[in-house]
Short mmCIF file of C-alpha atoms in Angstrom, two decimals:
data_model
loop_
_atom_site.label_atom_id
_atom_site.label_comp_id
_atom_site.label_asym_id
_atom_site.label_seq_id
_atom_site.Cartn_x
_atom_site.Cartn_y
_atom_site.Cartn_z
CA MET T 1 -7.65 -130.76 -94.66
CA ILE T 2 -8.16 -127.36 -96.26
CA VAL T 3 -10.10 -127.48 -99.49
CA GLN T 4 -7.95 -126.08 -102.26
CA LYS T 5 -9.60 -123.54 -104.49
CA PRO T 6 -9.57 -124.27 -108.21
CA LYS T 7 -8.43 -121.42 -110.45
CA LYS T 8 -11.67 -119.78 -111.51
CA LEU T 9 -13.29 -116.45 -112.26
CA MET T 10 -15.31 -114.63 -109.68
CA PHE T 11 -18.81 -113.79 -110.80
CA HIS T 12 -19.50 -110.55 -112.61
CA LEU T 13 -20.14 -109.31 -116.18
CA ARG T 14 -23.63 -107.91 -115.91
CA LEU T 15 -24.60 -105.23 -118.37
CA VAL T 16 -26.58 -102.39 -116.85
CA ILE T 17 -29.98 -102.28 -118.54
CA ALA T 18 -31.51 -99.14 -117.02
CA LEU T 19 -29.97 -95.75 -116.40
CA SER T 20 -32.41 -94.56 -113.80
CA THR T 21 -34.26 -96.08 -110.88
CA GLY T 22 -37.44 -96.31 -112.90
CA LEU T 23 -38.28 -96.37 -116.54
CA LEU T 24 -41.11 -93.88 -116.43
CA PHE T 25 -40.38 -90.18 -116.73
CA SER T 26 -42.14 -88.59 -113.78
CA ALA T 27 -42.97 -84.94 -113.51
CA CYS T 28 -43.06 -85.14 -109.74
CA SER T 29 -39.55 -83.79 -109.25
CA ALA T 30 -38.88 -80.07 -109.45
CA GLU T 31 -36.34 -80.57 -112.24
CA SER T 32 -38.75 -82.61 -114.34
CA ALA T 33 -41.58 -80.18 -113.74
CA ASN T 34 -39.38 -77.35 -114.97
CA GLU T 35 -38.50 -79.27 -118.13
CA ILE T 36 -42.14 -80.06 -118.83
CA GLY T 37 -43.17 -76.49 -118.11
CA GLN T 38 -41.11 -75.27 -121.06
CA TYR T 39 -44.08 -75.94 -123.34
CA SER T 40 -46.34 -73.55 -121.43
CA THR T 41 -43.54 -71.01 -121.12
CA LYS T 42 -43.32 -70.76 -124.91
CA SER T 43 -47.02 -69.92 -125.07
CA VAL T 44 -46.70 -67.35 -122.30
CA HIS T 45 -44.19 -65.33 -124.28
CA LYS T 46 -46.79 -64.41 -126.87
CA ASN T 47 -47.31 -61.23 -124.84
CA GLU T 48 -43.63 -60.75 -124.06
CA GLY T 49 -42.52 -57.13 -124.10
CA LYS T 50 -45.87 -55.67 -123.05
CA ASP T 51 -45.82 -53.62 -119.85
CA PHE T 52 -47.92 -54.48 -116.85
CA LYS T 53 -50.44 -51.66 -117.31
CA SER T 54 -51.29 -52.60 -120.87
CA VAL T 55 -51.60 -56.29 -120.02
CA TYR T 56 -53.75 -55.45 -117.00
CA ALA T 57 -56.03 -53.24 -119.06
CA THR T 58 -56.47 -55.88 -121.76
CA ALA T 59 -57.09 -58.57 -119.14
CA ASN T 60 -59.80 -56.47 -117.53
CA GLN T 61 -61.48 -56.25 -120.93
CA GLY T 62 -61.83 -60.03 -120.79
CA ASP T 63 -58.99 -61.12 -123.08
CA PRO T 64 -58.05 -64.65 -121.91
CA GLN T 65 -54.48 -64.55 -123.23
CA ALA T 66 -53.87 -61.28 -121.39
CA GLN T 67 -55.45 -62.75 -118.26
CA PHE T 68 -53.10 -65.70 -118.48
CA GLN T 69 -50.10 -63.44 -119.06
CA LEU T 70 -51.15 -61.30 -116.11
CA GLY T 71 -51.22 -64.44 -113.97
CA VAL T 72 -47.67 -65.22 -115.07
CA MET T 73 -46.55 -61.69 -114.22
CA TYR T 74 -48.04 -61.91 -110.74
CA GLU T 75 -46.61 -65.37 -110.16
CA ASP T 76 -43.11 -64.43 -111.31
CA GLY T 77 -43.08 -60.90 -109.89
CA GLU T 78 -42.56 -59.51 -113.39
CA SER T 79 -43.14 -55.73 -113.48
CA VAL T 80 -45.32 -56.10 -110.37
CA SER T 81 -44.92 -57.40 -106.82
CA GLU T 82 -45.20 -61.18 -106.62
CA ASP T 83 -48.69 -62.23 -105.61
CA LYS T 84 -49.61 -65.91 -105.86
CA VAL T 85 -53.25 -65.31 -104.96
CA GLU T 86 -53.69 -62.77 -107.77
CA ALA T 87 -51.86 -65.09 -110.14
CA LEU T 88 -54.27 -67.94 -109.39
CA LYS T 89 -57.26 -65.61 -109.80
CA TRP T 90 -56.21 -64.55 -113.30
CA TYR T 91 -55.24 -68.08 -114.35
CA LYS T 92 -58.71 -69.23 -113.36
CA LYS T 93 -60.41 -66.39 -115.28
CA ALA T 94 -58.50 -67.37 -118.42
CA ALA T 95 -59.15 -71.08 -117.86
CA GLU T 96 -62.88 -70.52 -117.47
CA GLN T 97 -62.86 -68.83 -120.88
CA GLY T 98 -61.37 -71.97 -122.39
CA LEU T 99 -57.71 -71.00 -122.80
CA ALA T 100 -55.87 -74.33 -122.91
CA ASP T 101 -52.63 -72.96 -121.44
CA ALA T 102 -54.54 -71.60 -118.46
CA GLN T 103 -56.54 -74.81 -118.01
CA ASN T 104 -53.30 -76.77 -117.99
CA LYS T 105 -51.82 -74.30 -115.51
CA MET T 106 -54.77 -74.77 -113.17
CA GLY T 107 -54.31 -78.51 -113.47
CA VAL T 108 -50.63 -78.16 -112.58
CA LYS T 109 -51.50 -76.03 -109.55
CA TYR T 110 -53.81 -78.67 -108.12
CA PHE T 111 -51.63 -81.58 -109.26
CA TYR T 112 -48.50 -80.37 -107.48
CA SER T 113 -50.17 -78.41 -104.70
CA GLU T 114 -48.69 -75.14 -105.94
CA ASP T 115 -50.26 -72.34 -103.89
CA VAL T 116 -53.41 -74.43 -103.40
CA GLU T 117 -54.24 -77.64 -101.56
CA ARG T 118 -53.57 -80.70 -103.71
CA ASN T 119 -56.73 -81.96 -105.35
CA TYR T 120 -56.33 -84.59 -108.06
CA GLY T 121 -60.01 -84.40 -108.95
CA LYS T 122 -59.79 -80.71 -109.82
CA ALA T 123 -56.42 -81.23 -111.50
CA ILE T 124 -57.80 -83.92 -113.80
CA LYS T 125 -60.86 -81.81 -114.60
CA TRP T 126 -58.64 -78.97 -115.85
CA PHE T 127 -56.19 -81.29 -117.60
CA ARG T 128 -59.04 -82.92 -119.50
CA LYS T 129 -60.35 -79.57 -120.68
CA ALA T 130 -56.90 -78.60 -121.96
CA ALA T 131 -56.15 -82.08 -123.33
CA ASP T 132 -59.37 -82.12 -125.32
CA GLN T 133 -58.04 -79.00 -127.06
CA GLY T 134 -54.85 -80.84 -127.93
CA HIS T 135 -52.57 -79.43 -125.23
CA PRO T 136 -49.62 -81.90 -125.12
CA GLU T 137 -48.53 -81.17 -121.56
CA ALA T 138 -52.05 -81.72 -120.23
CA GLN T 139 -52.27 -84.94 -122.22
CA PHE T 140 -48.97 -86.04 -120.69
CA HIS T 141 -50.24 -85.35 -117.18
CA LEU T 142 -53.34 -87.44 -117.82
CA GLY T 143 -51.11 -90.30 -118.91
CA GLU T 144 -49.03 -89.85 -115.80
CA TYR T 145 -52.13 -89.82 -113.61
CA TYR T 146 -53.09 -93.27 -114.83
CA THR T 147 -49.63 -94.76 -114.17
CA ASN T 148 -47.57 -92.87 -111.61
CA ILE T 149 -49.68 -91.13 -109.01
CA GLU T 150 -50.30 -92.81 -105.66
CA GLY T 151 -53.97 -93.42 -105.13
CA SER T 152 -54.88 -92.89 -108.78
CA PRO T 153 -56.71 -95.59 -110.77
CA ILE T 154 -54.13 -97.61 -112.70
CA ASP T 155 -55.31 -97.86 -116.30
CA TYR T 156 -52.53 -98.52 -118.80
CA ASN T 157 -54.85 -98.33 -121.80
CA GLN T 158 -55.81 -94.79 -120.79
CA ALA T 159 -52.17 -93.98 -120.09
CA ILE T 160 -51.07 -95.16 -123.54
CA LYS T 161 -53.94 -93.25 -125.15
CA TRP T 162 -52.96 -89.92 -123.57
CA TYR T 163 -49.20 -90.42 -123.82
CA ARG T 164 -49.60 -91.20 -127.51
CA LYS T 165 -51.68 -88.07 -128.16
CA SER T 166 -48.99 -86.00 -126.47
CA ALA T 167 -46.10 -87.90 -128.04
CA GLU T 168 -47.49 -87.44 -131.53
CA GLN T 169 -47.05 -83.71 -130.97
CA GLY T 170 -43.37 -84.24 -130.12
CA PHE T 171 -43.67 -83.79 -126.35
CA TYR T 172 -40.61 -85.75 -125.26
CA PRO T 173 -41.63 -86.77 -121.70
CA ALA T 174 -44.69 -88.44 -123.24
CA GLU T 175 -42.56 -90.05 -125.94
CA PHE T 176 -40.28 -91.47 -123.27
CA ASN T 177 -43.09 -92.81 -121.08
CA LEU T 178 -44.89 -94.31 -124.06
CA ALA T 179 -41.67 -96.10 -125.00
CA ALA T 180 -41.29 -97.32 -121.42
CA LEU T 181 -44.78 -98.80 -121.35
CA TYR T 182 -44.18 -100.62 -124.63
CA TYR T 183 -40.78 -101.82 -123.40
CA LYS T 184 -42.08 -103.17 -120.10
CA GLY T 185 -45.21 -104.62 -121.67
CA ILE T 186 -47.39 -103.71 -118.70
CA ASP T 187 -50.71 -105.60 -119.00
CA THR T 188 -49.58 -106.80 -122.46
CA GLU T 189 -46.63 -108.48 -124.13
CA PRO T 190 -43.69 -106.09 -124.68
CA ASN T 191 -43.72 -104.33 -128.03
CA TYR T 192 -40.04 -103.69 -128.60
CA SER T 193 -40.37 -102.23 -132.08
CA GLU T 194 -42.73 -99.52 -130.79
CA ALA T 195 -40.54 -99.00 -127.73
CA PHE T 196 -37.46 -98.54 -129.89
CA LYS T 197 -39.27 -96.12 -132.20
CA TRP T 198 -40.28 -93.82 -129.37
CA TYR T 199 -37.04 -94.11 -127.40
CA LYS T 200 -35.15 -93.23 -130.58
CA LYS T 201 -37.23 -90.07 -131.08
CA VAL T 202 -36.34 -88.88 -127.58
CA ALA T 203 -32.72 -89.99 -127.87
CA ASP T 204 -32.32 -87.93 -131.03
CA LYS T 205 -33.27 -84.90 -128.94
CA GLY T 206 -30.28 -85.54 -126.66
CA HIS T 207 -32.17 -87.09 -123.73
CA ALA T 208 -29.64 -89.24 -121.86
CA PRO T 209 -31.96 -91.90 -120.35
CA ALA T 210 -33.50 -92.48 -123.79
CA GLN T 211 -30.05 -92.70 -125.38
CA PHE T 212 -29.16 -95.33 -122.80
CA GLN T 213 -32.28 -97.38 -123.53
CA VAL T 214 -31.61 -97.18 -127.28
CA ALA T 215 -28.07 -98.41 -126.66
CA ILE T 216 -29.40 -101.35 -124.66
CA MET T 217 -31.87 -102.23 -127.40
CA TYR T 218 -29.10 -102.15 -130.00
CA TYR T 219 -26.99 -104.33 -127.69
CA ASP T 220 -29.73 -106.91 -127.15
CA GLY T 221 -31.34 -106.64 -130.59
CA LEU T 222 -34.71 -105.75 -129.13
CA GLY T 223 -37.02 -104.04 -131.63
CA VAL T 224 -34.05 -103.43 -133.92
CA GLU T 225 -31.26 -105.47 -135.51
CA GLN T 226 -28.51 -106.17 -132.99
CA ASP T 227 -25.66 -103.74 -133.47
CA TYR T 228 -22.85 -103.69 -130.91
CA GLY T 229 -21.17 -100.84 -132.77
CA LYS T 230 -24.12 -98.48 -132.37
CA ALA T 231 -24.56 -99.54 -128.75
CA PHE T 232 -20.90 -98.82 -128.11
CA GLU T 233 -21.13 -95.36 -129.73
CA LEU T 234 -24.09 -94.39 -127.58
CA PHE T 235 -22.41 -95.61 -124.40
CA GLN T 236 -19.40 -93.51 -125.37
CA THR T 237 -21.62 -90.45 -125.83
CA LEU T 238 -23.06 -90.92 -122.37
CA GLU T 239 -19.64 -91.62 -120.87
CA HIS T 240 -18.47 -88.20 -122.00
CA GLU T 241 -21.23 -86.79 -119.79
CA GLY T 242 -19.93 -88.80 -116.84
CA TYR T 243 -22.57 -91.53 -116.58
CA PRO T 244 -21.04 -94.39 -114.56
CA SER T 245 -23.57 -96.89 -115.96
CA ALA T 246 -22.31 -96.16 -119.47
CA GLN T 247 -18.69 -96.45 -118.30
CA HIS T 248 -19.53 -99.80 -116.76
CA ASN T 249 -21.13 -101.08 -119.94
CA LEU T 250 -18.11 -100.01 -121.98
CA GLY T 251 -16.04 -102.08 -119.57
CA VAL T 252 -18.30 -105.08 -120.14
CA MET T 253 -18.04 -104.74 -123.91
CA TYR T 254 -14.24 -104.55 -123.81
CA GLU T 255 -14.06 -107.49 -121.43
CA LYS T 256 -16.33 -109.63 -123.61
CA GLY T 257 -15.03 -108.31 -126.95
CA GLU T 258 -18.44 -107.15 -128.14
CA GLY T 259 -18.25 -104.53 -130.88
CA VAL T 260 -14.58 -103.96 -130.02
CA GLU T 261 -11.47 -106.10 -129.75
CA GLN T 262 -11.36 -107.84 -126.41
CA ASP T 263 -9.05 -105.93 -124.08
CA TYR T 264 -9.05 -106.63 -120.34
CA LYS T 265 -6.76 -103.70 -119.60
CA ILE T 266 -9.13 -101.18 -121.19
CA ALA T 267 -12.06 -102.93 -119.52
CA ALA T 268 -10.36 -102.42 -116.16
CA GLN T 269 -9.88 -98.72 -116.95
CA TRP T 270 -13.58 -98.25 -117.66
CA TYR T 271 -14.60 -100.17 -114.55
CA GLN T 272 -12.20 -98.01 -112.55
CA LYS T 273 -13.82 -94.79 -113.80
CA ALA T 274 -17.24 -95.97 -112.73
CA ALA T 275 -15.97 -97.53 -109.49
CA ASP T 276 -14.37 -94.20 -108.56
CA GLN T 277 -17.89 -92.76 -108.65
CA GLY T 278 -19.06 -95.42 -106.23
CA TYR T 279 -20.77 -97.57 -108.87
CA SER T 280 -21.25 -100.94 -107.20
CA LEU T 281 -21.40 -103.15 -110.32
CA SER T 282 -18.09 -101.76 -111.53
CA GLN T 283 -16.55 -102.16 -108.09
CA ASN T 284 -17.54 -105.82 -108.21
CA ASP T 285 -16.35 -106.41 -111.77
CA LEU T 286 -13.06 -104.59 -111.23
CA GLY T 287 -12.61 -106.72 -108.13
CA SER T 288 -13.06 -109.82 -110.27
CA LEU T 289 -10.36 -108.65 -112.67
CA TYR T 290 -7.97 -108.14 -109.76
CA TYR T 291 -8.95 -111.54 -108.42
CA SER T 292 -8.21 -113.29 -111.70
CA GLY T 293 -5.30 -111.05 -112.81
CA ARG T 294 -6.85 -110.14 -116.14
CA GLY T 295 -5.89 -106.68 -117.42
CA VAL T 296 -4.37 -105.87 -114.03
CA LYS T 297 -1.89 -107.55 -111.75
CA GLU T 298 -3.52 -110.24 -109.62
CA ASP T 299 -4.23 -108.73 -106.21
CA TYR T 300 -6.59 -110.47 -103.78
CA ASP T 301 -6.37 -107.58 -101.31
CA LYS T 302 -7.66 -105.09 -103.90
CA ALA T 303 -10.32 -107.55 -104.98
CA PHE T 304 -11.46 -107.95 -101.37
CA ASP T 305 -11.56 -104.18 -100.86
CA LEU T 306 -13.62 -103.61 -104.02
CA TYR T 307 -16.03 -106.43 -103.21
CA THR T 308 -16.48 -104.97 -99.73
CA LYS T 309 -17.37 -101.53 -101.13
CA ALA T 310 -19.87 -103.03 -103.56
CA ALA T 311 -21.36 -105.39 -100.98
CA ALA T 312 -21.91 -102.48 -98.59
CA GLN T 313 -24.19 -101.01 -101.26
CA GLY T 314 -26.20 -104.22 -101.42
CA GLU T 315 -24.64 -105.67 -104.58
CA ALA T 316 -25.52 -109.38 -104.40
CA LEU T 317 -22.70 -110.58 -106.66
CA ALA T 318 -20.15 -108.80 -104.48
CA GLN T 319 -21.70 -110.33 -101.37
CA PHE T 320 -21.39 -113.76 -102.95
CA ASN T 321 -17.79 -113.07 -103.97
CA LEU T 322 -16.88 -112.00 -100.44
CA GLY T 323 -18.37 -115.27 -99.28
CA GLU T 324 -16.11 -117.07 -101.74
CA MET T 325 -13.02 -115.30 -100.46
CA TYR T 326 -13.82 -116.27 -96.88
CA TYR T 327 -14.70 -119.79 -98.03
CA TYR T 328 -11.33 -120.30 -99.70
CA GLY T 329 -9.26 -118.04 -97.44
CA ASP T 330 -8.20 -115.56 -100.14
CA SER T 331 -6.68 -112.37 -98.68
CA VAL T 332 -8.37 -113.27 -95.37
CA SER T 333 -8.25 -116.18 -92.99
CA GLN T 334 -10.51 -119.00 -94.07
CA ASP T 335 -13.76 -118.56 -92.15
CA TYR T 336 -16.82 -120.61 -93.03
CA ASN T 337 -19.03 -118.67 -90.64
CA LYS T 338 -18.24 -115.34 -92.30
CA ALA T 339 -18.58 -116.95 -95.70
CA TYR T 340 -22.01 -118.17 -94.62
CA GLU T 341 -23.02 -114.67 -93.48
CA TRP T 342 -22.19 -113.20 -96.89
CA TYR T 343 -23.86 -116.06 -98.74
CA ILE T 344 -27.01 -115.43 -96.71
CA LYS T 345 -27.02 -111.76 -97.73
CA ALA T 346 -26.64 -112.68 -101.40
CA ALA T 347 -29.15 -115.54 -101.27
CA THR T 348 -31.74 -113.24 -99.69
CA GLN T 349 -31.55 -111.23 -102.92
CA GLY T 350 -32.14 -114.33 -105.00
CA ASN T 351 -28.55 -115.33 -105.80
CA GLN T 352 -28.82 -119.04 -106.53
CA MET T 353 -25.06 -119.67 -106.36
CA ALA T 354 -25.06 -118.37 -102.79
CA GLN T 355 -27.93 -120.68 -101.88
CA GLU T 356 -26.01 -123.64 -103.28
CA ARG T 357 -22.99 -122.69 -101.17
CA ILE T 358 -25.18 -122.46 -98.06
CA ASN T 359 -26.51 -125.95 -98.73
CA LYS T 360 -22.98 -127.24 -99.31
CA LEU T 361 -21.71 -125.76 -96.04
CA LYS T 362 -24.56 -127.34 -94.13
CA ASN T 363 -24.29 -130.72 -95.84
CA GLU T 364 -20.54 -130.88 -95.17
CA GLY T 365 -21.07 -129.94 -91.52
CA LYS T 366 -18.86 -126.86 -91.78
CA ILE T 367 -21.48 -124.78 -90.03
CA THR T 368 -24.13 -125.81 -87.54
CA ARG T 369 -26.71 -123.05 -88.04
#
């Protein structure tokens, strides 16, 4: 006798709580390094407008700022043929005279293996010299060294110390990482009020990952009074920039009626926007709406298709839901073996419901594995 499926909801409704793969802002990508380098660039332009000959002459007289500017000109090929070796020579001359911008630049060179062999020891030596003079980028890099760099000594107290020094000067990558450390509570209990304070500073500068974290903290009431309305507004801001995670969360809020009037149809529209970008959580949750016929016409075939797309990306809830469809024979022929295969995939990722189904299949003798 075929077991009849009770009318129920498939499993979904999970708010996305992080916009990026990791909380910490890392300078290791080219894009991030360019953003961080804007601080040094501002200092470089002190000599903007001077021709090469005059800068060269002043540098040869031992002026460290001119030496640094000459290094920039050689590195960028500005008014002279590009020459990385000459650039490094002049940066070093300026750094040895104690110019913080040049010391930081030397640190960056060794940190990222730019025109020299990577050497973290030399990088940290130069960063410390610049950081001790209050250079916020160098302070940031020291914080990063103690948290993010493979092979470096992990020391979160040192990381917080240097990130805070940099953050207090308004250097937003340091503000973001300081917030992340307080939020995660690495080596300590989370300090959500401090995390919110620093995330909010970065968010107010238009930084999308920080805006997302602030929205989550408003949603959960972490470090700030719970406010669905403010969370919703921030998710909307991010949605306008095309973030599928924000679109997904708007869908969740409409589906649950949090901060807005519950509306399954609008929820489905938001899930669809994110699903169209390949966002697996939204593919799963939209599939569940099609499965249950809420906000859209009930359609097991569409539900199955959406679950399949999400499951292919490793989404455990979708893998479990595919197992359910095979278990009950929805849109597909009832197949306990295929159901078992999908339950195994979900259970491997820690899905307890899938493990319970596996035990049930075995106890009822529906599979022999």
